mmCIF file of C-alpha atoms in Angstrom:
data_model
loop_
_atom_site.group_PDB
_atom_site.id
_atom_site.type_symbol
_atom_site.label_atom_id
_atom_site.label_comp_id
_atom_site.label_asym_id
_atom_site.label_seq_id
_atom_site.Cartn_x
_atom_site.Cartn_y
_atom_site.Cartn_z
ATOM 1 C CA MET B 901 -35.248 3.594 -76.673
ATOM 2 C CA ALA B 902 -36.158 7.139 -77.453
ATOM 3 C CA GLY B 903 -38.956 6.821 -79.980
ATOM 4 C CA ARG B 904 -39.031 8.877 -83.093
ATOM 5 C CA MET B 905 -41.657 11.489 -83.800
ATOM 6 C CA ARG B 906 -42.990 13.061 -86.920
ATOM 7 C CA MET B 907 -44.726 16.398 -86.840
ATOM 8 C CA ARG B 908 -46.289 18.782 -89.302
ATOM 9 C CA ALA B 909 -47.615 22.255 -88.521
ATOM 10 C CA ARG B 910 -49.283 24.480 -91.074
ATOM 11 C CA MET B 911 -51.541 27.496 -91.160
ATOM 12 C CA SER B 912 -55.138 26.734 -92.000
ATOM 13 C CA GLY B 913 -56.906 30.084 -92.171
ATOM 14 C CA ASP B 914 -55.796 31.976 -89.052
ATOM 15 C CA VAL B 915 -55.097 28.843 -87.026
ATOM 16 C CA ALA B 916 -52.014 26.642 -86.970
ATOM 17 C CA GLU B 917 -52.937 22.992 -87.292
ATOM 18 C CA VAL B 918 -50.413 20.659 -85.671
ATOM 19 C CA LYS B 919 -50.325 16.927 -86.402
ATOM 20 C CA VAL B 920 -47.958 14.630 -84.519
ATOM 21 C CA LEU B 921 -47.143 10.930 -84.901
ATOM 22 C CA MET B 922 -45.159 9.384 -82.056
ATOM 23 C CA GLN B 923 -43.448 6.024 -82.225
ATOM 24 C CA HIS B 924 -44.339 4.110 -79.056
ATOM 25 C CA PRO B 925 -45.622 0.601 -78.170
ATOM 26 C CA MET B 926 -48.298 1.885 -75.738
ATOM 27 C CA GLU B 927 -48.430 -1.440 -73.867
ATOM 28 C CA THR B 928 -51.365 -1.598 -71.457
ATOM 29 C CA GLY B 929 -49.817 -4.127 -69.077
ATOM 30 C CA GLN B 930 -52.821 -6.391 -69.611
ATOM 31 C CA ARG B 931 -51.476 -8.433 -72.518
ATOM 32 C CA LYS B 932 -49.507 -11.670 -72.285
ATOM 33 C CA ASP B 933 -46.642 -12.835 -74.486
ATOM 34 C CA SER B 934 -46.528 -16.185 -76.332
ATOM 35 C CA GLU B 935 -45.324 -17.923 -73.153
ATOM 36 C CA GLY B 936 -48.200 -16.533 -71.138
ATOM 37 C CA LYS B 937 -46.078 -14.047 -69.204
ATOM 38 C CA PRO B 938 -47.593 -10.601 -68.729
ATOM 39 C CA ILE B 939 -46.061 -7.867 -70.898
ATOM 40 C CA PRO B 940 -45.243 -4.926 -68.592
ATOM 41 C CA ALA B 941 -47.094 -1.662 -69.100
ATOM 42 C CA HIS B 942 -45.161 0.830 -71.220
ATOM 43 C CA TYR B 943 -47.026 3.922 -72.312
ATOM 44 C CA ILE B 944 -46.698 7.673 -72.771
ATOM 45 C CA LYS B 945 -48.075 9.495 -69.727
ATOM 46 C CA GLU B 946 -47.428 13.104 -70.564
ATOM 47 C CA VAL B 947 -47.322 15.198 -73.719
ATOM 48 C CA MET B 948 -46.364 18.872 -73.800
ATOM 49 C CA ALA B 949 -46.489 21.330 -76.681
ATOM 50 C CA THR B 950 -44.901 24.779 -76.634
ATOM 51 C CA LEU B 951 -44.753 27.733 -78.989
ATOM 52 C CA GLY B 952 -41.800 29.861 -77.888
ATOM 53 C CA ASP B 953 -42.140 30.011 -74.106
ATOM 54 C CA ARG B 954 -45.892 29.509 -74.202
ATOM 55 C CA THR B 955 -47.480 26.132 -73.385
ATOM 56 C CA VAL B 956 -50.076 25.533 -76.078
ATOM 57 C CA MET B 957 -51.226 22.040 -75.064
ATOM 58 C CA ALA B 958 -50.526 19.640 -72.228
ATOM 59 C CA ALA B 959 -51.934 16.144 -71.998
ATOM 60 C CA GLN B 960 -52.058 13.339 -69.465
ATOM 61 C CA TRP B 961 -52.529 9.926 -71.051
ATOM 62 C CA GLY B 962 -53.391 6.443 -69.907
ATOM 63 C CA ALA B 963 -52.489 3.252 -71.761
ATOM 64 C CA ALA B 964 -55.664 3.396 -73.883
ATOM 65 C CA ILE B 965 -54.167 5.709 -76.489
ATOM 66 C CA SER B 966 -53.417 3.572 -79.554
ATOM 67 C CA GLN B 967 -49.954 2.245 -80.392
ATOM 68 C CA ASN B 968 -47.818 4.820 -82.248
ATOM 69 C CA PRO B 969 -50.031 7.672 -81.039
ATOM 70 C CA TYR B 970 -51.464 10.302 -83.337
ATOM 71 C CA LEU B 971 -52.433 13.692 -81.973
ATOM 72 C CA SER B 972 -53.744 16.838 -83.609
ATOM 73 C CA PHE B 973 -54.488 20.231 -82.070
ATOM 74 C CA ARG B 974 -54.920 23.817 -83.285
ATOM 75 C CA ILE B 975 -53.164 26.956 -82.102
ATOM 76 C CA LYS B 976 -54.639 30.425 -82.429
ATOM 77 C CA ASP B 977 -52.293 33.446 -82.242
ATOM 78 C CA ALA B 978 -49.626 31.622 -84.251
ATOM 79 C CA LYS B 979 -48.000 32.601 -87.532
ATOM 80 C CA LYS B 980 -45.970 31.112 -90.352
ATOM 81 C CA GLY B 981 -42.354 30.538 -89.325
ATOM 82 C CA ASP B 982 -43.118 30.097 -85.603
ATOM 83 C CA THR B 983 -41.619 26.949 -84.095
ATOM 84 C CA VAL B 984 -43.805 24.404 -82.315
ATOM 85 C CA LYS B 985 -42.089 21.929 -80.000
ATOM 86 C CA VAL B 986 -43.717 18.721 -78.760
ATOM 87 C CA SER B 987 -42.286 16.350 -76.175
ATOM 88 C CA TRP B 988 -43.475 13.263 -74.339
ATOM 89 C CA THR B 989 -42.514 11.313 -71.228
ATOM 90 C CA ASP B 990 -43.535 7.696 -70.671
ATOM 91 C CA ASN B 991 -44.097 5.631 -67.522
ATOM 92 C CA LYS B 992 -40.472 4.422 -67.618
ATOM 93 C CA GLY B 993 -39.172 7.987 -67.683
ATOM 94 C CA GLU B 994 -38.117 7.836 -71.326
ATOM 95 C CA THR B 995 -38.626 11.021 -73.308
ATOM 96 C CA ALA B 996 -38.558 12.257 -76.870
ATOM 97 C CA SER B 997 -39.125 15.624 -78.471
ATOM 98 C CA THR B 998 -39.306 17.194 -81.861
ATOM 99 C CA GLU B 999 -39.991 20.592 -83.348
ATOM 100 C CA ALA B 1000 -41.351 21.979 -86.565
ATOM 101 C CA LYS B 1001 -41.723 25.389 -88.166
ATOM 102 C CA ILE B 1002 -45.278 26.359 -89.009
ATOM 103 C CA GLY B 1003 -45.618 26.347 -92.785
ATOM 104 C CA MET M 1294 -66.377 21.764 -55.533
ATOM 105 C CA ASP M 1295 -64.962 19.049 -53.307
ATOM 106 C CA ALA M 1296 -61.809 19.062 -51.222
ATOM 107 C CA TYR M 1297 -59.827 17.082 -53.792
ATOM 108 C CA ARG M 1298 -60.467 19.622 -56.511
ATOM 109 C CA ARG M 1299 -59.735 22.495 -54.179
ATOM 110 C CA SER M 1300 -56.369 21.095 -53.176
ATOM 111 C CA LEU M 1301 -55.634 20.316 -56.819
ATOM 112 C CA LEU M 1302 -56.421 23.887 -57.845
ATOM 113 C CA LYS M 1303 -54.253 25.191 -55.032
ATOM 114 C CA ALA M 1304 -51.357 22.968 -56.120
ATOM 115 C CA VAL M 1305 -51.740 24.030 -59.738
ATOM 116 C CA GLY M 1306 -51.914 27.692 -58.708
ATOM 117 C CA ALA M 1307 -48.735 27.404 -56.674
ATOM 118 C CA ALA M 1308 -46.996 25.528 -59.479
ATOM 119 C CA THR M 1309 -48.037 28.176 -61.998
ATOM 120 C CA ALA M 1310 -46.543 30.887 -59.799
ATOM 121 C CA LEU M 1311 -43.312 28.905 -59.456
ATOM 122 C CA ALA M 1312 -43.191 28.176 -63.163
ATOM 123 C CA ALA M 1313 -43.736 31.860 -63.911
ATOM 124 C CA ALA M 1314 -40.780 32.622 -61.671
ATOM 125 C CA GLY M 1315 -38.765 30.107 -63.699
ATOM 126 C CA MET M 1316 -38.273 27.857 -60.689
ATOM 127 C CA VAL M 1317 -39.812 24.613 -61.925
ATOM 128 C CA PRO M 1318 -39.893 23.314 -65.466
ATOM 129 C CA LEU M 1319 -43.242 23.335 -67.202
ATOM 130 C CA ARG M 1320 -43.160 19.547 -67.380
ATOM 131 C CA ALA M 1321 -43.445 19.398 -63.592
ATOM 132 C CA LEU M 1322 -46.519 21.584 -63.821
ATOM 133 C CA ALA M 1323 -48.284 19.081 -66.070
ATOM 134 C CA ALA M 1324 -47.230 16.198 -63.847
ATOM 135 C CA MET M 1325 -48.811 17.820 -60.830
ATOM 136 C CA SER M 1326 -52.213 17.989 -62.387
ATOM 137 C CA ARG M 1327 -52.431 14.299 -63.383
ATOM 138 C CA PRO M 1328 -55.786 13.019 -62.084
ATOM 139 C CA GLU M 1329 -54.438 9.669 -60.797
ATOM 140 C CA LYS M 1330 -57.736 8.629 -59.209
ATOM 141 C CA ALA M 1331 -59.563 9.080 -62.484
ATOM 142 C CA PHE M 1332 -56.954 7.032 -64.368
ATOM 143 C CA GLU M 1333 -57.154 4.248 -61.759
ATOM 144 C CA ALA M 1334 -60.970 4.046 -61.764
ATOM 145 C CA THR M 1335 -62.385 0.858 -63.264
ATOM 146 C CA ASP M 1336 -65.760 2.232 -64.341
ATOM 147 C CA PRO M 1337 -66.684 5.468 -66.157
ATOM 148 C CA GLN M 1338 -68.765 6.811 -63.283
ATOM 149 C CA GLY M 1339 -65.841 6.386 -60.888
ATOM 150 C CA ALA M 1340 -63.529 8.217 -63.266
ATOM 151 C CA MET M 1341 -66.000 11.060 -63.772
ATOM 152 C CA THR M 1342 -66.576 11.408 -60.034
ATOM 153 C CA ALA M 1343 -62.812 11.631 -59.541
ATOM 154 C CA LEU M 1344 -62.702 14.506 -62.037
ATOM 155 C CA GLY M 1345 -65.229 16.631 -60.191
ATOM 156 C CA ASP M 1346 -68.899 17.373 -59.735
ATOM 157 C CA SER M 1347 -71.339 15.488 -61.926
ATOM 158 C CA ALA M 1348 -71.213 16.587 -65.537
ATOM 159 C CA ALA M 1349 -74.242 17.964 -67.394
ATOM 160 C CA GLU M 1350 -75.077 16.675 -70.877
ATOM 161 C CA SER M 1351 -74.215 19.312 -73.474
ATOM 162 C CA ASP M 1352 -74.991 19.626 -77.177
ATOM 163 C CA GLN M 1353 -72.151 22.155 -77.411
ATOM 164 C CA ILE M 1354 -69.614 19.332 -77.484
ATOM 165 C CA GLU M 1355 -68.988 17.731 -80.859
ATOM 166 C CA LEU M 1356 -67.722 14.201 -80.349
ATOM 167 C CA GLU M 1357 -66.830 12.363 -83.526
ATOM 168 C CA THR M 1358 -66.299 8.615 -83.316
ATOM 169 C CA PRO M 1359 -66.957 5.888 -85.870
ATOM 170 C CA ASP M 1360 -70.309 4.070 -85.558
ATOM 171 C CA ILE M 1361 -68.524 0.815 -86.284
ATOM 172 C CA ALA M 1362 -64.824 0.144 -85.646
ATOM 173 C CA GLU M 1363 -63.457 -2.954 -87.340
ATOM 174 C CA ASN M 1364 -60.276 -2.739 -85.291
ATOM 175 C CA GLY M 1365 -60.762 -1.684 -81.666
ATOM 176 C CA ALA M 1366 -57.022 -1.113 -81.293
ATOM 177 C CA VAL M 1367 -57.160 2.013 -83.450
ATOM 178 C CA VAL M 1368 -60.338 4.047 -83.165
ATOM 179 C CA PRO M 1369 -60.135 7.655 -84.408
ATOM 180 C CA ILE M 1370 -61.822 10.224 -82.217
ATOM 181 C CA SER M 1371 -62.143 13.994 -82.268
ATOM 182 C CA VAL M 1372 -63.646 16.396 -79.775
ATOM 183 C CA THR M 1373 -64.559 20.027 -80.435
ATOM 184 C CA SER M 1374 -66.025 22.132 -77.652
ATOM 185 C CA LYS M 1375 -68.161 25.177 -78.401
ATOM 186 C CA LEU M 1376 -68.454 25.948 -74.703
ATOM 187 C CA PRO M 1377 -66.842 29.293 -73.796
ATOM 188 C CA LYS M 1378 -63.770 29.142 -71.551
ATOM 189 C CA THR M 1379 -63.048 25.476 -72.247
ATOM 190 C CA THR M 1380 -59.920 24.534 -70.292
ATOM 191 C CA ARG M 1381 -59.881 20.741 -70.356
ATOM 192 C CA ILE M 1382 -61.050 17.926 -72.607
ATOM 193 C CA SER M 1383 -61.030 14.345 -71.314
ATOM 194 C CA VAL M 1384 -61.783 11.145 -73.194
ATOM 195 C CA LEU M 1385 -63.280 8.079 -71.503
ATOM 196 C CA VAL M 1386 -63.999 4.672 -73.023
ATOM 197 C CA GLU M 1387 -66.850 2.939 -71.175
ATOM 198 C CA LYS M 1388 -65.884 -0.726 -71.454
ATOM 199 C CA ASN M 1389 -62.097 -0.442 -71.091
ATOM 200 C CA PRO M 1390 -60.486 -1.866 -67.899
ATOM 201 C CA ASN M 1391 -59.616 1.762 -67.032
ATOM 202 C CA PRO M 1392 -62.103 4.005 -68.864
ATOM 203 C CA MET M 1393 -60.119 7.237 -68.344
ATOM 204 C CA SER M 1394 -57.974 7.466 -71.480
ATOM 205 C CA ALA M 1395 -56.665 11.000 -71.726
ATOM 206 C CA MET M 1396 -56.975 14.524 -70.407
ATOM 207 C CA PHE M 1397 -55.950 17.480 -72.550
ATOM 208 C CA MET M 1398 -55.310 20.879 -71.018
ATOM 209 C CA ILE M 1399 -56.313 23.654 -73.379
ATOM 210 C CA PRO M 1400 -54.752 27.002 -72.493
ATOM 211 C CA GLU M 1401 -56.080 30.321 -73.772
ATOM 212 C CA GLY M 1402 -54.860 30.751 -77.355
ATOM 213 C CA THR M 1403 -55.434 27.102 -78.280
ATOM 214 C CA GLU M 1404 -58.633 25.926 -79.942
ATOM 215 C CA PRO M 1405 -60.838 23.644 -77.822
ATOM 216 C CA PHE M 1406 -60.232 20.778 -80.233
ATOM 217 C CA ILE M 1407 -58.299 17.523 -80.108
ATOM 218 C CA GLN M 1408 -58.010 14.569 -82.412
ATOM 219 C CA THR M 1409 -56.366 11.255 -81.544
ATOM 220 C CA ARG M 1410 -56.795 7.455 -81.706
ATOM 221 C CA VAL M 1411 -57.820 5.231 -78.808
ATOM 222 C CA LYS M 1412 -58.165 1.535 -77.982
ATOM 223 C CA VAL M 1413 -61.706 0.326 -77.428
ATOM 224 C CA ALA M 1414 -62.079 -3.090 -75.750
ATOM 225 C CA GLU M 1415 -65.667 -3.787 -76.800
ATOM 226 C CA THR M 1416 -68.861 -2.170 -78.053
ATOM 227 C CA GLY M 1417 -69.877 0.680 -75.754
ATOM 228 C CA ASN M 1418 -69.962 4.415 -75.235
ATOM 229 C CA ILE M 1419 -67.113 6.839 -75.673
ATOM 230 C CA TYR M 1420 -67.427 9.958 -73.538
ATOM 231 C CA ALA M 1421 -66.005 13.434 -73.968
ATOM 232 C CA LEU M 1422 -65.847 15.330 -70.717
ATOM 233 C CA VAL M 1423 -65.257 19.064 -71.020
ATOM 234 C CA GLU M 1424 -64.394 21.530 -68.288
ATOM 235 C CA ALA M 1425 -65.539 25.021 -69.219
ATOM 236 C CA ASP M 1426 -65.644 28.045 -66.910
ATOM 237 C CA GLY M 1427 -65.046 25.715 -63.962
ATOM 238 C CA LYS M 1428 -67.980 23.406 -64.735
ATOM 239 C CA LEU M 1429 -68.080 19.913 -66.219
ATOM 240 C CA TYR M 1430 -70.064 18.940 -69.293
ATOM 241 C CA LYS M 1431 -70.260 15.681 -71.216
ATOM 242 C CA ALA M 1432 -71.270 14.108 -74.497
ATOM 243 C CA SER M 1433 -71.285 10.473 -75.498
ATOM 244 C CA SER M 1434 -71.428 8.370 -78.600
ATOM 245 C CA GLN M 1435 -71.640 4.626 -79.127
ATOM 246 C CA THR M 1436 -69.019 2.732 -81.086
ATOM 247 C CA LYS M 1437 -69.598 -0.849 -82.134
ATOM 248 C CA VAL M 1438 -66.387 -2.881 -82.115
ATOM 249 C CA THR M 1439 -65.895 -5.910 -84.353
ATOM 250 C CA LEU M 1440 -62.431 -6.840 -83.046
ATOM 251 C CA GLY M 1441 -61.521 -5.771 -79.497
ATOM 252 C CA GLY M 1442 -58.586 -3.446 -78.839
ATOM 253 C CA CYS M 1443 -57.109 -4.954 -75.702
ATOM 254 C CA GLY M 1444 -56.692 -8.640 -76.510
ATOM 255 C CA GLY M 1445 -53.369 -10.430 -76.946
#
């Protein structure tokens, strides 16, 4: 299951504000299902954001980020029309990525 | 600086050189710098120790968390650092089974700001740990949780 992502990037003054919503269960591995069996951990471990060939943000996550993670960050030295790309990798090796033009 | 951090810096340095030469994808670079020991720690002090030398309290870190969270599963948090040369922002939740929640690497050209949502098991402190100019700084704020974020 490659989760979907939604992203918006727009100039706010001289900074590009990026907002990303990722679809992911973010299971901690500490919950049990209705039959009392542990639900295996399943969470995003790594998030990368690039602008052209430049890395503008990299994150390492644990399972404590909320389900369907939201992330916002701000890029200086960006301009309208530039493309921001964000991708994630979870603890099962699944990945997803999306890109958006700065508006 | 302890041996762990030194070897980490060395590894990151080597990876940066390789990445610059186009030999390893950037994703591998981020993977190399994952502070596993911090993520595995079961108390905030253990996680902070794993991240480096003891952090000094700083009023140059703006940590915004709600005073009261009705739902601990979704607690909005934002961190803004006014410390020059901020390179990393980490978020720790005191009472979670593993307090270390996230580490954000902030390269030059990106504002030292992040906003996200975290799970908070029970009432306690949320910490922002900032690495700036090679030193660690911290700020904390208490969030009261009505309904825990880690239950079934």
